[in-house]
Every structure is written in structure tokens, then in C-alpha cells.
PDB file of C-alpha atoms and ligand atoms in Angstrom:
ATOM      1  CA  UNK A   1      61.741  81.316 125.202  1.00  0.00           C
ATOM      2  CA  UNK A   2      60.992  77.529 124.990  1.00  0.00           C
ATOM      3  CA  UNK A   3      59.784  75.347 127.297  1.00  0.00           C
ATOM      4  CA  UNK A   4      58.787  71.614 127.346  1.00  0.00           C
ATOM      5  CA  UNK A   5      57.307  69.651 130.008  1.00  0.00           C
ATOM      6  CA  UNK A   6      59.067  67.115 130.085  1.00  0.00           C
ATOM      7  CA  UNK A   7      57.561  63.494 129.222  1.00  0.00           C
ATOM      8  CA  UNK A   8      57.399  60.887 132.248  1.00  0.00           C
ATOM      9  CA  UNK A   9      55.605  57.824 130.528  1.00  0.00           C
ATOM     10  CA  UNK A  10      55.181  55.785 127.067  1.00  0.00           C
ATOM     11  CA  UNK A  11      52.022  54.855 125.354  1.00  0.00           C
ATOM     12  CA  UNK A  12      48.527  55.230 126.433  1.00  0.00           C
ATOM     13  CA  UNK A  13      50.192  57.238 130.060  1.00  0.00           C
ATOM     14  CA  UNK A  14      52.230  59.519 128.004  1.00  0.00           C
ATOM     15  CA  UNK A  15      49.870  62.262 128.390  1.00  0.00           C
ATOM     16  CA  UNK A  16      50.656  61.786 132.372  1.00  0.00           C
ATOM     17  CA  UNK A  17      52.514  63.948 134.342  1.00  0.00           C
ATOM     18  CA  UNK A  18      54.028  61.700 136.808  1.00  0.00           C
ATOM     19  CA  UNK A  19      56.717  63.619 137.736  1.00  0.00           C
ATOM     20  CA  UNK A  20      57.524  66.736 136.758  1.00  0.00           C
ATOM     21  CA  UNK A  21      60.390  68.347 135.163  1.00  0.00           C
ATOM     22  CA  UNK A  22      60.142  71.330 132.879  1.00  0.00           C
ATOM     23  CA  UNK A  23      62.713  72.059 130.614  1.00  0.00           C
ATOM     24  CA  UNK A  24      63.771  76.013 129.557  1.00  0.00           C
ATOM     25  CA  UNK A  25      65.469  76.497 126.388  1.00  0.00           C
ATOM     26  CA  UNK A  26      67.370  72.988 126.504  1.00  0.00           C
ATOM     27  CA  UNK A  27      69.773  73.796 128.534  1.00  0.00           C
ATOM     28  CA  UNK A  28      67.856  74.931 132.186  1.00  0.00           C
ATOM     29  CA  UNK A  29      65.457  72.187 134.011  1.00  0.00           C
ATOM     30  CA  UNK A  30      63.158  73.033 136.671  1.00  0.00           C
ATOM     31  CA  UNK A  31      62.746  70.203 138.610  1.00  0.00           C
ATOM     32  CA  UNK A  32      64.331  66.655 138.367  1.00  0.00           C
ATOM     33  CA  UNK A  33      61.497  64.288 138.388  1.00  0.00           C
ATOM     34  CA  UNK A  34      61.915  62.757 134.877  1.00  0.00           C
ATOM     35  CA  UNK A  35      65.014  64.544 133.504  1.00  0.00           C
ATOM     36  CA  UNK A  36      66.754  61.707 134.134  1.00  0.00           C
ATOM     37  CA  UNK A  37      65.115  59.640 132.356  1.00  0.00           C
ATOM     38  CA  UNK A  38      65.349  61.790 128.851  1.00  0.00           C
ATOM     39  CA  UNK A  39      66.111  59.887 125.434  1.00  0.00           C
ATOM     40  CA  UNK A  40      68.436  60.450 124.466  1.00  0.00           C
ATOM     41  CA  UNK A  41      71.082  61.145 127.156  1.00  0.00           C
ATOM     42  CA  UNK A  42      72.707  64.023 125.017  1.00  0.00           C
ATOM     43  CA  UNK A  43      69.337  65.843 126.251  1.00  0.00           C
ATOM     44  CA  UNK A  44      70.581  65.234 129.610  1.00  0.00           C
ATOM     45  CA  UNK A  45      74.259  66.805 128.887  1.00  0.00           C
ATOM     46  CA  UNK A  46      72.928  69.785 126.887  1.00  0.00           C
ATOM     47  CA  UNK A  47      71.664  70.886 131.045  1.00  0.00           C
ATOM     48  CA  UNK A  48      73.871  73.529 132.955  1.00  0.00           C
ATOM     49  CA  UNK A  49      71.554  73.646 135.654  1.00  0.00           C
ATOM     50  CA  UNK A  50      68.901  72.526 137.413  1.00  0.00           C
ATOM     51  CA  UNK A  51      66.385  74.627 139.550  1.00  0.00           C
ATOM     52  CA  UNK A  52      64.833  72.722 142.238  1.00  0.00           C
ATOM     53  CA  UNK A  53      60.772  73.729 143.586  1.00  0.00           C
ATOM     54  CA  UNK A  54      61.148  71.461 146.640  1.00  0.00           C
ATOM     55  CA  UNK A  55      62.274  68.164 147.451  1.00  0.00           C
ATOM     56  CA  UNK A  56      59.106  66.455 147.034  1.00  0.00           C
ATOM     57  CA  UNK A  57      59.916  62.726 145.336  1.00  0.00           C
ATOM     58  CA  UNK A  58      57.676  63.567 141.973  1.00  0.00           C
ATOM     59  CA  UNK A  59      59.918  66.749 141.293  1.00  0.00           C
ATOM     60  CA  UNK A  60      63.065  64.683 142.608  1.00  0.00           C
ATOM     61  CA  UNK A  61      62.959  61.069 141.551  1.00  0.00           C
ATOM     62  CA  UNK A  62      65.056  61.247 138.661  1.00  0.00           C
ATOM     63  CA  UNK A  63      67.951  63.093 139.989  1.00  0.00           C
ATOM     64  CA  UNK A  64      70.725  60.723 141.040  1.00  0.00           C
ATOM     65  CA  UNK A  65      70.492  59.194 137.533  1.00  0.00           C
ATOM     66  CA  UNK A  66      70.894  61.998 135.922  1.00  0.00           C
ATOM     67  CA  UNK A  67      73.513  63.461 137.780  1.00  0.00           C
ATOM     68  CA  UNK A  68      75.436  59.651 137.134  1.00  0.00           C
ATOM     69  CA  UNK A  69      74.036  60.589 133.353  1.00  0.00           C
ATOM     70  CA  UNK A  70      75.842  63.671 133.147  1.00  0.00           C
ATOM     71  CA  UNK A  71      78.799  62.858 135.123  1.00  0.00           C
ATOM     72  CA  UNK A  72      82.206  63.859 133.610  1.00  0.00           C
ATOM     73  CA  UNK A  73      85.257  63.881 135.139  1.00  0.00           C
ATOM     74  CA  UNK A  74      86.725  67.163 133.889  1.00  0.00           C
ATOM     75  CA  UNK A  75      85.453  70.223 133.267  1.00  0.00           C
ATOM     76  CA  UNK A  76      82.022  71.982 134.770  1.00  0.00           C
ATOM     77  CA  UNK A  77      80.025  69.829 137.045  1.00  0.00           C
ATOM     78  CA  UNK A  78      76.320  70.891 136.575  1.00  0.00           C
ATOM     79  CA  UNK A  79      74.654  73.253 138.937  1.00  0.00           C
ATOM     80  CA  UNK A  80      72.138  72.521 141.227  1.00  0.00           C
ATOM     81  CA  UNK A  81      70.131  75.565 142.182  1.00  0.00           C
ATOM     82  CA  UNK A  82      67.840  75.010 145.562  1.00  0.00           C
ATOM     83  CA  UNK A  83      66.528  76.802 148.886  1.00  0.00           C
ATOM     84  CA  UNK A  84      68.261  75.911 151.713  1.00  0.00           C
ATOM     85  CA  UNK A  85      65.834  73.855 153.010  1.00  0.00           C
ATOM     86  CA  UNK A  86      65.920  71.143 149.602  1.00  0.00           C
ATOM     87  CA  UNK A  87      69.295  71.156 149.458  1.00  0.00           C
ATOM     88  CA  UNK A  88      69.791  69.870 153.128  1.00  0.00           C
ATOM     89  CA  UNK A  89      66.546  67.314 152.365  1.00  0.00           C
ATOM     90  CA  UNK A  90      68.472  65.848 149.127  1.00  0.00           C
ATOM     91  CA  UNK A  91      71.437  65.581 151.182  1.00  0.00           C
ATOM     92  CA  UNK A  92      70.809  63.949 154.223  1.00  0.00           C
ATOM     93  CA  UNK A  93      67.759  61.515 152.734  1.00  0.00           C
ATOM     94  CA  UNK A  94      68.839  60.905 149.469  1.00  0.00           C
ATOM     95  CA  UNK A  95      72.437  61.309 149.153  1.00  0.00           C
ATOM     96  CA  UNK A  96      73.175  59.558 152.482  1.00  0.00           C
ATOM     97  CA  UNK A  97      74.815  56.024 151.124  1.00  0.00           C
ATOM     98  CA  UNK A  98      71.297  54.312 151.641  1.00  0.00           C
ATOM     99  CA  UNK A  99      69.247  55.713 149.236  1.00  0.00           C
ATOM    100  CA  UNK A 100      72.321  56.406 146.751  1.00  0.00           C
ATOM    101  CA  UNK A 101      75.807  57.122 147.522  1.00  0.00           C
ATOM    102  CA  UNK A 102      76.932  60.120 149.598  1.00  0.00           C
ATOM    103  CA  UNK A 103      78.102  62.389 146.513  1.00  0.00           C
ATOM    104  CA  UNK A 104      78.842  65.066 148.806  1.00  0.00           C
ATOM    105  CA  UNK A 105      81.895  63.156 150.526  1.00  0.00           C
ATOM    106  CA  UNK A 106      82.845  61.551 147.352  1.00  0.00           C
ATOM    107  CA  UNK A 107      83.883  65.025 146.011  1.00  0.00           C
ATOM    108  CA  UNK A 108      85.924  65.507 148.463  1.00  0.00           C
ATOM    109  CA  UNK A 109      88.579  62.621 146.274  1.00  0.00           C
ATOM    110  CA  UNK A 110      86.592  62.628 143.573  1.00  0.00           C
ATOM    111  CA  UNK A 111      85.341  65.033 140.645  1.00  0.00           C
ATOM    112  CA  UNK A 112      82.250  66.634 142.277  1.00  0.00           C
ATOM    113  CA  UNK A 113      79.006  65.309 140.437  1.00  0.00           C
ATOM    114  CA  UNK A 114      77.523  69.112 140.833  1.00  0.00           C
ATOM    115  CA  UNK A 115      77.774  72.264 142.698  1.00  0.00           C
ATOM    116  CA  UNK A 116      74.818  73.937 144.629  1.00  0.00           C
ATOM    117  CA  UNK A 117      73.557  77.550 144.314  1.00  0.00           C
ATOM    118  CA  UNK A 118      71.661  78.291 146.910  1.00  0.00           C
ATOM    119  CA  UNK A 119      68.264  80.051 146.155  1.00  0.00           C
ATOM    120  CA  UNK A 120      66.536  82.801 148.257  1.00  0.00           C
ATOM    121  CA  UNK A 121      63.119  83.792 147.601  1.00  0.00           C
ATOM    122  CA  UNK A 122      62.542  87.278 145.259  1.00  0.00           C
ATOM    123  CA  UNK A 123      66.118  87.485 144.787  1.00  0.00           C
ATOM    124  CA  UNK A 124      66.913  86.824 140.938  1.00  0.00           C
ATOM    125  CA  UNK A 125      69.686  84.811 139.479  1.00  0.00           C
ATOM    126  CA  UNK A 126      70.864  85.057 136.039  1.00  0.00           C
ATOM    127  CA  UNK A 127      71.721  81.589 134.011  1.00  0.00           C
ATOM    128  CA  UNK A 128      72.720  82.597 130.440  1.00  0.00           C
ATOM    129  CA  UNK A 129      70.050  85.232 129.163  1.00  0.00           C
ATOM    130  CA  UNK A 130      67.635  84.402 131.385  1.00  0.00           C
ATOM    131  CA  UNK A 131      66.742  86.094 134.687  1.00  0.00           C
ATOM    132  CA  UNK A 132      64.885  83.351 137.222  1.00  0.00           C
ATOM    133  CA  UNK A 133      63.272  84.443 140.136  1.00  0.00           C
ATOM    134  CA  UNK A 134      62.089  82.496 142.880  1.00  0.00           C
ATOM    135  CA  UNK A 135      58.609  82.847 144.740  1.00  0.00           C
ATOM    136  CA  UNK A 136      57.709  81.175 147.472  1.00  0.00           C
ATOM    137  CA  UNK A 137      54.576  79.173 147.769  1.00  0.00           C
ATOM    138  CA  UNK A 138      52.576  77.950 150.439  1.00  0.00           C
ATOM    139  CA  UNK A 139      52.816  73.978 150.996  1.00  0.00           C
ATOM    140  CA  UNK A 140      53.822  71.491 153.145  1.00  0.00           C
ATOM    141  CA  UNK A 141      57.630  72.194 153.067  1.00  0.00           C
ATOM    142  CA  UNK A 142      58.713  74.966 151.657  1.00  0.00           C
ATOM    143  CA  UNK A 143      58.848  76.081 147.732  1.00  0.00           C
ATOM    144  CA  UNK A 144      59.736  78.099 145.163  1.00  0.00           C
ATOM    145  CA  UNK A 145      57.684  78.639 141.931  1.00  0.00           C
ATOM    146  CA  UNK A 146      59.668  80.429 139.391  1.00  0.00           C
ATOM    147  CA  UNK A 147      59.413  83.641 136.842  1.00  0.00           C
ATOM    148  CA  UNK A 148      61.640  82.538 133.736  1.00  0.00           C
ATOM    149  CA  UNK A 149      62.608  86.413 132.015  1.00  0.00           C
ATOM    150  CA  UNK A 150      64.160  86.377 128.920  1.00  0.00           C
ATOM    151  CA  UNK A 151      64.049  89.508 128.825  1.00  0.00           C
ATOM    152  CA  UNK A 152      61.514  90.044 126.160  1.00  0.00           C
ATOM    153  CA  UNK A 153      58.954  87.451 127.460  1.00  0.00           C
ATOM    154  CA  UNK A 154      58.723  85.685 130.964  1.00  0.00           C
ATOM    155  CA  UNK A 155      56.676  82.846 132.188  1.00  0.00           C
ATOM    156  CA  UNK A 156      55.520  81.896 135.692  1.00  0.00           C
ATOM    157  CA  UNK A 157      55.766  78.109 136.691  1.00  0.00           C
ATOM    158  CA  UNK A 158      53.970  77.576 139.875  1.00  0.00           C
ATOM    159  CA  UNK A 159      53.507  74.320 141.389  1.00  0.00           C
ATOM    160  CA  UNK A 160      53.010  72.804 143.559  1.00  0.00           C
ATOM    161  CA  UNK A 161      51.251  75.443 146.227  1.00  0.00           C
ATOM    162  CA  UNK A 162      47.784  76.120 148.127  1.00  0.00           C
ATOM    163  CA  UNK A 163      46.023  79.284 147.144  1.00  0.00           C
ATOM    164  CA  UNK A 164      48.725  82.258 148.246  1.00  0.00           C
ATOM    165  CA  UNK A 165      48.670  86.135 147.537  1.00  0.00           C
ATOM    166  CA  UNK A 166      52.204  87.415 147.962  1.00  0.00           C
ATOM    167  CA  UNK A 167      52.831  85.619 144.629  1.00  0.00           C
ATOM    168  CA  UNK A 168      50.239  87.338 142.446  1.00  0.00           C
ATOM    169  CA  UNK A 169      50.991  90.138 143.868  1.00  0.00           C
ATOM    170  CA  UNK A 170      54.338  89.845 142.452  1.00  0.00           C
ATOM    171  CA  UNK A 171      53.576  88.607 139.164  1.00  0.00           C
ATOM    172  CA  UNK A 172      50.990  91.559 138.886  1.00  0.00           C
ATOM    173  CA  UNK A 173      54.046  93.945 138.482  1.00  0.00           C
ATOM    174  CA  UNK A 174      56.035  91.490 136.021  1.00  0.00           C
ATOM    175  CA  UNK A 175      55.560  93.986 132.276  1.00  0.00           C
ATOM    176  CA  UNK A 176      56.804  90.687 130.281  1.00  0.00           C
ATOM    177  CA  UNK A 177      54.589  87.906 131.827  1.00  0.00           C
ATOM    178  CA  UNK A 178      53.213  85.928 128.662  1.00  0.00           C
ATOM    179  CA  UNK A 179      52.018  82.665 130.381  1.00  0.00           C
ATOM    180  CA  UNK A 180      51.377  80.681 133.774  1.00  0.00           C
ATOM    181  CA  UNK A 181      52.108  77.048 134.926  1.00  0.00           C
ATOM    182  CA  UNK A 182      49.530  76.463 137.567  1.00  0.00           C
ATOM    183  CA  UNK A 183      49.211  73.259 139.413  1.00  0.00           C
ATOM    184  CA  UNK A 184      45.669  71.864 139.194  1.00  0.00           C
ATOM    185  CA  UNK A 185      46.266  68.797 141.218  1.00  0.00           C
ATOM    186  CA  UNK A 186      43.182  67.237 141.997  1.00  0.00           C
ATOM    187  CA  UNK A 187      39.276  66.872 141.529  1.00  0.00           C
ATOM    188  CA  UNK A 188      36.625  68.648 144.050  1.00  0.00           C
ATOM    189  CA  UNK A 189      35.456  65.265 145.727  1.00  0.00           C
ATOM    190  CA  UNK A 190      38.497  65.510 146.851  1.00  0.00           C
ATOM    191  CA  UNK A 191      38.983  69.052 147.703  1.00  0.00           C
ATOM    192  CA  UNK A 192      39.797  68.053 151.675  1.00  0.00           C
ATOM    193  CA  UNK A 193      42.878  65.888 150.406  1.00  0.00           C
ATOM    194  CA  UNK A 194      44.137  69.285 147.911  1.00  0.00           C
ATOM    195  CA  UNK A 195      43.808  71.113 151.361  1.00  0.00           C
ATOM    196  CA  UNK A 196      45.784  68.978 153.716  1.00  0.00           C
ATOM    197  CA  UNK A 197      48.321  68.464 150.863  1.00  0.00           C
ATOM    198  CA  UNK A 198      48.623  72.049 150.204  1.00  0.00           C
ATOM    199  CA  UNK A 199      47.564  71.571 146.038  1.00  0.00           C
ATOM    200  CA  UNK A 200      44.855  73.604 143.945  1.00  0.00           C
ATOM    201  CA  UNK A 201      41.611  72.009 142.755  1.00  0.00           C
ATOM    202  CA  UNK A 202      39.570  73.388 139.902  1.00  0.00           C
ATOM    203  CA  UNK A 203      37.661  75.953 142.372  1.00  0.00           C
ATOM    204  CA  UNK A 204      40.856  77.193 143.944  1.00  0.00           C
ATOM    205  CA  UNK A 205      42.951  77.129 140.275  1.00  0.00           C
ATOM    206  CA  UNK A 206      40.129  79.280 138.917  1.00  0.00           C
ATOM    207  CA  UNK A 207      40.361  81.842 142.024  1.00  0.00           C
ATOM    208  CA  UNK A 208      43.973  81.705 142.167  1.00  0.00           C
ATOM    209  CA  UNK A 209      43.582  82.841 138.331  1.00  0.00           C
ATOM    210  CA  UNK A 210      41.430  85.769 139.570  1.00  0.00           C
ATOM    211  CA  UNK A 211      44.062  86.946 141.472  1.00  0.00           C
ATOM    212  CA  UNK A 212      46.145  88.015 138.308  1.00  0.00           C
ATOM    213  CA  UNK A 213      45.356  91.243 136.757  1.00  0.00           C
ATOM    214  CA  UNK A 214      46.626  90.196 132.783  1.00  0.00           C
ATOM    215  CA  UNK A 215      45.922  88.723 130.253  1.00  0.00           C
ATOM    216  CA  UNK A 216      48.355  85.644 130.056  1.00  0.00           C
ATOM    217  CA  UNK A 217      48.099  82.548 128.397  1.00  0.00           C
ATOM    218  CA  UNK A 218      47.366  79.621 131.318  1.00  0.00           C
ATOM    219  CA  UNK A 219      48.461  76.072 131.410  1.00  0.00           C
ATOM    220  CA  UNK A 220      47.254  73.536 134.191  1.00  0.00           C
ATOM    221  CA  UNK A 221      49.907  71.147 135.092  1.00  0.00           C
ATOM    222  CA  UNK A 222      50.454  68.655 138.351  1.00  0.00           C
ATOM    223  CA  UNK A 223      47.320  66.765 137.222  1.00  0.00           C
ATOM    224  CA  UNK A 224      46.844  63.747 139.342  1.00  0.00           C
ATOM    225  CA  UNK A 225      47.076  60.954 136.861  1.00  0.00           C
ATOM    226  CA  UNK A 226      44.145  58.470 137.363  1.00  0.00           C
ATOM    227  CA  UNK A 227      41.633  61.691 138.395  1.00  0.00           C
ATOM    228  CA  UNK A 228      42.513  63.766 134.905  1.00  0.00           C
ATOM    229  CA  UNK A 229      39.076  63.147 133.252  1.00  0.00           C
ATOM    230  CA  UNK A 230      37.276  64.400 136.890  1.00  0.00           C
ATOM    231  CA  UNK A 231      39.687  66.905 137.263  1.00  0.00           C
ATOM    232  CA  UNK A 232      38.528  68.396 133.705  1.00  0.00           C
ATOM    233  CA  UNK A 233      35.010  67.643 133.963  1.00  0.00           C
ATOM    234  CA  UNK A 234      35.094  69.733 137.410  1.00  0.00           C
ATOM    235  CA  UNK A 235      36.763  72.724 135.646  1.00  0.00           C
ATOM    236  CA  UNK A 236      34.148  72.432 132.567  1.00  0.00           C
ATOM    237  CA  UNK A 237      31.438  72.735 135.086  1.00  0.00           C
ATOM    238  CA  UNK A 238      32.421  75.881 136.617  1.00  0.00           C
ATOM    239  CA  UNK A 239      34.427  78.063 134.744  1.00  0.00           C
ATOM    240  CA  UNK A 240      33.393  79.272 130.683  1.00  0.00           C
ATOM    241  CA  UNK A 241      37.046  78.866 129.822  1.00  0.00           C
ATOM    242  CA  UNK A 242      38.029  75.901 129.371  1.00  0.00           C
ATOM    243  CA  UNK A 243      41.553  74.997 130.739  1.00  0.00           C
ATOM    244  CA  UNK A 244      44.117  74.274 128.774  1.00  0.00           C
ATOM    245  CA  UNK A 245      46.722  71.335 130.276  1.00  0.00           C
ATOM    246  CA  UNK A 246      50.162  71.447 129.167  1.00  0.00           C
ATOM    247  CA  UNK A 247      51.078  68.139 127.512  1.00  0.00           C
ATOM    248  CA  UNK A 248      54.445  66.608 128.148  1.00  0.00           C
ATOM    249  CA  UNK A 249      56.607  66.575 125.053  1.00  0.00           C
ATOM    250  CA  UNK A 250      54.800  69.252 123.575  1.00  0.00           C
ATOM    251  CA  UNK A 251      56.966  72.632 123.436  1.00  0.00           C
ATOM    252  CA  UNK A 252      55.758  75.994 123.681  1.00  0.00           C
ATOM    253  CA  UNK A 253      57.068  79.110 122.743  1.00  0.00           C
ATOM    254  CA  UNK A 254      57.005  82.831 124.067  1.00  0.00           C
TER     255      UNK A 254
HETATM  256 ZN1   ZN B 301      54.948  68.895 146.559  1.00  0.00          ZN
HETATM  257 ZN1   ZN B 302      54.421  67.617 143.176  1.00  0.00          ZN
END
């Protein structure tokens, strides 16, 4: 399995994260906060789907340019894959003729710009040969992080999410789980803003690691931009191992 986070910046921010898309194999995105923006758009068309965390603007942002990116007026419409709650959220504030048109009433004449799939936590849905399974998390509205199976090798992506237990406990009993995406959002100075935003700081990540019982590889992602060098000088200083963020662009392999 492949997966690239996907870049949101040029130059001296590309190493930013500021909004967050990952992509699976080419063809799946999790989250549509940069796909959009992807050079060149033929990277955009090669997506059958996109699985939506939450409808939080960073893991959003992109997704009514895309979906005018990849708009074709025959065949398959690309799937949008979301928990109840996101889908009505993109409808009624972003697709509401304000923010960008309706494209829910516009299918009703028109070629539909997508279909939805409705996610429910725990219970896995198949998209080519990959099994995806959504886990809820524990933040301000509610949202999935996802195990990616290929059946030989599966990652975890999980973000964005306060410290939580049900999912460990699940990816405890997953036999293929190679890696982790774990949010590591911001710094300890300011571990009361990570609390009332429901996000991880480098004392939290490193417990929240704790709670898994293998030996994966880990990847901190979600990095607040302009706090990256305290974020990483606040893991340094308490853990041995030092963290590892996934870069955008870059592409691993499992
Ligand atoms: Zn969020
Ligand atoms: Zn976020």
C-alpha cells in the first residue's frame, strides 16, 4: 500500500501541513483539504473516492474545486464517503448557494457532481482491494480515523482526536497494522488550547502511543504550522524516540 500526504504549500512552507489530505494508492483520498489543489489535475481524476474524517475546514477546504475538477458529465460521478453528521455539515454550510452552489439540487437536472456513502463507525467498506474501517475519535464534532487493509498490510490514520481508548483497543486486535498517522497538533505551552480543541500534544501523542501493544512504524501529522520547531523540541525533551513527521509529497510504502 502507498500513501502520500498530500502537499498544501510551495517553497520554504512546503514542509507544512495546512490542510490535510492523504492520498491511498492514487486512486482513494482521505480528506479533501488540498486534493483540490493537486498538479496536475489528472491526479485529481485518477480519485474514485473520497473518505471524509469530519467536516472541519483544514480537511474540507479544497473540496468544491475538486469536485468542479473532476466533474464529467457522463459516466461515474466520484464517491463521497462520510458519517452522517459531515455529510449534512457539507451540505447545508457549504453546498448551500452561498458558500458554493447547491450541488445537491443541481443533480436533480443536472449530472450529479458525486454520490455519498454514508459511513458508520467499525463497520468496514471495501473500495477496490482495500478494506477501510472507520473509528471514531473523540473531538469537537464527531470523527472517524481510518484503518486502510490491503489485506497484507494496514495502516491507521488518526487525526484529528483527544486522547481516546476504544480506538487502541481496536487497533490492538488489527494482525496487519504496519504504521500509525497520529495527530500531534500542538506544543505543551499550549496544552490548554490542544484540550479545548480536542488535539494531542507531545505528552498526550506519546501516551496515546502507549496505548498500542505493537510494534508499528509512527508518523506525527496535523502539526500546527508556525509551532513545528516547539512542537519537536517538546517531543525531544520527553520521549528517547524521536518522532518521525510525515512530510507532504513524500510517499510511503507498506
Ligand atoms: Zn478537526
Ligand atoms: Zn484538522
Amino acid at each position: 500500500m502507498k500513501i502520500q500526504v498530500v502537499e498544501s504549500a510551495v517553497g520554504q512552507s512546503a514542509q507544512h501541513q495546512f490542510a490535510v489530505s492523504y492520498l491511498i494508492n492514487d486512486t482513494v483520498a482521505i480528506d479533501a483539504g488540498c486534493i483540490g489543489f493537486m498538479y496536475p489535475i489528472a491526479r485529481q481524476r485518477q480519485l474514485s473516492h473520497v473518505v471524509l474524517s469530519h467536516s472541519h475546514f483544514d480537511h474540507i477546504s479544497s473540496l468544491p474545486v475538486f469536485l468542479e475538477n473532476v466533474y464529467r458529465t457522463t459516466g461515474v460521478p466520484v464517491v463521497l464517503c462520510a458519517g452522517e453528521e459531515t455529510r449534512r455539515a457539507v451540505e447545508s454550510h457549504i453546498f448551500n448557494d452561498r458558500i458554493w452552489p447547491d450541488l445537491v439540487r443541481i443533480a436533480q437536472t443536472e449530472a450529479p457532481f458525486f454520490t455519498w456513502q454514508t459511513l458508520r463507525e467499525f463497520e468496514t467498506f471495501l473500495i477496490g482491494g482495500l478494506s477501510i474501517t472507520p473509528i471514531p475519535l473523540d473531538h469537537l464534532i464527531p470523527t472517524f480515523g481510518f484503518l486502510v487493509d490491503d489485506g497484507s498490510s494496514a495502516v491507521a490514520i488518526v487525526s484529528d482526536t483527544a486522547p481516546v481508548t476504544q480506538a487502541w483497543d481496536f487497533l490492538n486486535r488489527q494482525p496487519n497494522l504496519n504504521a500509525v498517522f497520529l495527530e500531534l497538533s500542538f506544543p505543551e505551552s499550549m496544552a490548554g488550547l490542544a484540550e479545548h480543541t480536542m488535539h494531542l500534544t507531545p505528552s498526550t501523542f506519546v501516551r496515546e502511543q502507549a496505548k498500542l501493544k505493537k510494534d508499528v512504524s509512527w508518523f506525527a501529522v496535523h502539526l500546527k504550522s508556525t509551532l513545528r520547531a516547539e512542537i519537536l523540541g517538546d517531543f525531544s525533551a520527553i520521549s528517547d524516540s524521536p518522532v518521525v513527521v510525515a512530510e507532504p509529497g513524500a510517499e510511503y510504502s507498506f
